Short mmCIF file of C-alpha atoms in Angstrom, two decimals:
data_model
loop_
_atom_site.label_atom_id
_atom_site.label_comp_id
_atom_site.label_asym_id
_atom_site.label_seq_id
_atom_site.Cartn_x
_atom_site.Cartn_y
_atom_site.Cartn_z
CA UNK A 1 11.52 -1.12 -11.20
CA UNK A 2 8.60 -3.79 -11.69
CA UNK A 3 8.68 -5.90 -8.87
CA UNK A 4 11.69 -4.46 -7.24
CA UNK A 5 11.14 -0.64 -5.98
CA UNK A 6 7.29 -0.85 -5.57
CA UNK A 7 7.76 -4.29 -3.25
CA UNK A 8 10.28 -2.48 -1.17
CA UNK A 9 8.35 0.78 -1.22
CA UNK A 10 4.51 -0.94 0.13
CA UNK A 11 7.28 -3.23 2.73
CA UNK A 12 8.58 0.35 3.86
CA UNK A 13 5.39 1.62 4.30
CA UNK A 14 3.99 -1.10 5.25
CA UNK A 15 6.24 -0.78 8.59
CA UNK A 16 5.20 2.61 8.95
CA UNK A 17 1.90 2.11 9.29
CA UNK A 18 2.17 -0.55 11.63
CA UNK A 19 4.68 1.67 13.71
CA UNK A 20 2.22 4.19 14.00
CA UNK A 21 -0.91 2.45 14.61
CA UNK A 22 0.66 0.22 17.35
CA UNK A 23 -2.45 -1.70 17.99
CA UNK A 24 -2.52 -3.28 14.54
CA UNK A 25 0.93 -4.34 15.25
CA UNK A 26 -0.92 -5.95 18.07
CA UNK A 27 -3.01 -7.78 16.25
CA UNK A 28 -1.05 -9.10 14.13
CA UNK A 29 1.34 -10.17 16.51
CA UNK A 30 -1.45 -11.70 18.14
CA UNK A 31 -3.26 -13.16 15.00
CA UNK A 32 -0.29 -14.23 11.83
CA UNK A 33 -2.71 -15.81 10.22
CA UNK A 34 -3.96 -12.10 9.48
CA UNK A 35 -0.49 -11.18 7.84
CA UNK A 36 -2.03 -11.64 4.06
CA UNK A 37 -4.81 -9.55 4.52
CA UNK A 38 -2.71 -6.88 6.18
CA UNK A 39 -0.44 -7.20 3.09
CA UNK A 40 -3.59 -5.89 1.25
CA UNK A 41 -4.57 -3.68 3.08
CA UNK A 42 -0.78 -2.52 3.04
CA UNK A 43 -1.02 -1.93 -0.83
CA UNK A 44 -4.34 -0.22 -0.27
CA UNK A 45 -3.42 2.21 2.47
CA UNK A 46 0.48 2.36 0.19
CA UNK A 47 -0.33 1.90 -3.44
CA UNK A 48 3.29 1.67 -4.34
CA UNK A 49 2.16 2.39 -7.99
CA UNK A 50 0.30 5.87 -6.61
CA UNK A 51 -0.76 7.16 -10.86
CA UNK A 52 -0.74 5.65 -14.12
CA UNK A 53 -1.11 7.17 -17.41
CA UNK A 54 -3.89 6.11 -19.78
CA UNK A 55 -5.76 7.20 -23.19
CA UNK A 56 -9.31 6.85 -23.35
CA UNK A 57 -10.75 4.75 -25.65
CA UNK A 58 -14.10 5.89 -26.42
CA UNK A 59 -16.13 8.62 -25.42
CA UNK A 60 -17.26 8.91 -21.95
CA UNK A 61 -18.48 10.88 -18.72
CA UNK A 62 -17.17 10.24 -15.32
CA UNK A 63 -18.43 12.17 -12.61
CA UNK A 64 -20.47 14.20 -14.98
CA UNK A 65 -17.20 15.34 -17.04
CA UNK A 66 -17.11 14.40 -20.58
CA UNK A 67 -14.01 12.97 -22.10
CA UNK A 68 -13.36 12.26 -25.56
CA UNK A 69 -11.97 9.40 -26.95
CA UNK A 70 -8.20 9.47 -27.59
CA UNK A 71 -7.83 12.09 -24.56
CA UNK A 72 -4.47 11.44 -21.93
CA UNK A 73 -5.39 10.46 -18.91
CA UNK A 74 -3.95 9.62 -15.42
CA UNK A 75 -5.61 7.26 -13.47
CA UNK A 76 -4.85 7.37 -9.72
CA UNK A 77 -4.65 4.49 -7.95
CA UNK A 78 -4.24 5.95 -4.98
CA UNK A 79 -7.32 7.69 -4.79
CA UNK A 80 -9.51 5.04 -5.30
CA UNK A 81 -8.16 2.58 -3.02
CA UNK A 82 -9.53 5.43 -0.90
CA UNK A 83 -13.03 5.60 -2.23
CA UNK A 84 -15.36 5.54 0.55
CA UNK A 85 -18.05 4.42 -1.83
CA UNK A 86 -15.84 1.40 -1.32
CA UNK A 87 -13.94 1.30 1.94
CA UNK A 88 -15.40 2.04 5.05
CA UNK A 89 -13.62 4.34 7.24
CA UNK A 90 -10.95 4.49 4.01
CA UNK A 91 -8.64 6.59 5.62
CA UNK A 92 -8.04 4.20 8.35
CA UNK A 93 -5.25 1.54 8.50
CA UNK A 94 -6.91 -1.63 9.32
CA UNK A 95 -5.14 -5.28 8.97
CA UNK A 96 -9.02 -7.29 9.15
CA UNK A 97 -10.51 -5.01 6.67
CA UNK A 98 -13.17 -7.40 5.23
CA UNK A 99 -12.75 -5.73 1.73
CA UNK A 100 -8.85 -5.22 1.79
CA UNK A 101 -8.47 -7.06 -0.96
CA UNK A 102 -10.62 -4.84 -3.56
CA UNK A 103 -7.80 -2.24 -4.14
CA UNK A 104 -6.51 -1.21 -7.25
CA UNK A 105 -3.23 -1.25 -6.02
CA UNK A 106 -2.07 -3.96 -8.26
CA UNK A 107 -4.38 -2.55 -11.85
CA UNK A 108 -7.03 -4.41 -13.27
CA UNK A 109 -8.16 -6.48 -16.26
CA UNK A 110 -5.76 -6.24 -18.76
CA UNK A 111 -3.68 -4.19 -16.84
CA UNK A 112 -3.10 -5.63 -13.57
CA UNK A 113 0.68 -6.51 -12.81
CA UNK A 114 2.03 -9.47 -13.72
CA UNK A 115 3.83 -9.86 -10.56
CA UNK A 116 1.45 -9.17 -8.01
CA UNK A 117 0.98 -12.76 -6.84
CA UNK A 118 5.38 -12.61 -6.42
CA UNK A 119 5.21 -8.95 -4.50
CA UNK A 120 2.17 -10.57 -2.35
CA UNK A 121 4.25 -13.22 -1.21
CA UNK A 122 7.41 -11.19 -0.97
CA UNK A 123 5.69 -8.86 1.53
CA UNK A 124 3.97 -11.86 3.45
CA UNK A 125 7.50 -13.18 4.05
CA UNK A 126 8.58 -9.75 4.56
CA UNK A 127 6.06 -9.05 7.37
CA UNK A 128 6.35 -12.69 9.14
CA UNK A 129 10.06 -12.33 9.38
CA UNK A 130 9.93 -8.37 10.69
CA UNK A 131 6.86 -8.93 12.98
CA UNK A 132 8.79 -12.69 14.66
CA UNK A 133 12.25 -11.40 14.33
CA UNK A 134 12.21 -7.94 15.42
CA UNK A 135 11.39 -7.27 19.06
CA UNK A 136 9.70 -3.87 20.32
CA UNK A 137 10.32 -2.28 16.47
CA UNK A 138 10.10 1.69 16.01
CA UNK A 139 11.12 4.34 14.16
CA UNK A 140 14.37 5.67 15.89
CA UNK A 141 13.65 8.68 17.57
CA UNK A 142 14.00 12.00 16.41
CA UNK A 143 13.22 10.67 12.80
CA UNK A 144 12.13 13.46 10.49
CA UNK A 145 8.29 12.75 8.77
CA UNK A 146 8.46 10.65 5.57
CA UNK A 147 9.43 12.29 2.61
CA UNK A 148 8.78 11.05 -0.76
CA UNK A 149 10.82 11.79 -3.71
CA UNK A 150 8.93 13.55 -6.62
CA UNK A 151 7.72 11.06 -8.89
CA UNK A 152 4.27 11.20 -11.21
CA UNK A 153 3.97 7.31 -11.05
CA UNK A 154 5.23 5.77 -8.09
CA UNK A 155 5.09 6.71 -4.46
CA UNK A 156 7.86 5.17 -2.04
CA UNK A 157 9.89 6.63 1.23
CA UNK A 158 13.45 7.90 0.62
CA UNK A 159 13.78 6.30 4.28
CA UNK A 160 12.25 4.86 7.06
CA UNK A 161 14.85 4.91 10.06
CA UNK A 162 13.48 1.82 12.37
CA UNK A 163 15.26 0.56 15.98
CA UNK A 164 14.47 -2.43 18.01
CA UNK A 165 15.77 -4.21 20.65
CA UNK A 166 18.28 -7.10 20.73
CA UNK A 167 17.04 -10.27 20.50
#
């Protein structure tokens, strides 16, 4: 699924969120050369890759809980590309965020994803065609609320019903 269901799942959402915060549609509209950073803040807001699993390597605290070394662990992503230690305003969708770029979305150090500079570009491209191509996009009326298929690790739509006008 590397590369394949999580790129399609942050371009899904992706459209969603512009959809329903119209104005950052705007913007971009307005401003394409702000179509990377939206991508970020796309796999902030999204975080295709919502949980991972981990094992601790050495004794530690976080947040003033110990954890041994050796214990399972699930580190979600999701959460802190929400931290607002980090983001200001993190709950809001925002395609200028200054900081977009500082998500987890993608791991870190030895773990981030070997494709992320691929699904980046993917979902630029994605998001040039669907904002240039698409005239007066939406989701088709009468469309239920997004449902997401159970899943520990990854977080993606089952659907996203869109209409638009003919070109």
């Amino acid at each position: 699924v590397a590369g394949n269901e999580t790129t399609a799942s942050a371009i899904c959402e992706g459209m969603w969120l512009l959809l329903t915060n119209p104005e950052q549609l705007d913007r971009l509209r307005a401003d394409p050369e702000l179509i990377p950073n939206a991508v970020e803040e796309v796999l902030r807001m999204a975080t295709p890759t919502a949980n991972m699993w981990r094992v601790c390597l050495k004794d530690t605290e976080l947040g003033g809980v110990e954890i041994p070394s050796g214990s399972p662990m699930i580190v979600r992503f999701s959460a802190a590309n929400r931290d607002p230690a980090v983001f200001e305003n993190p709950h809001a969708f925002d395609v200028a965020r200054a900081n977009a770029g500082e998500h987890l979305a993608l791991g870190a150090r030895v773990h981030f994803c070997l494709g992320a500079q691929l699904a980046r570009m993917e979902m630029t491209k994605a998001f040039e065609a669907l904002i240039e191509r698409l005239p007066n996009p939406r989701i088709a009326p009468g469309s239920p609320d997004p449902e997401y298929p159970p899943n520990i690790l990854l977080r993606g739509m089952k659907s996203l019903p869109l209409e638009f006008d003919p070109a």
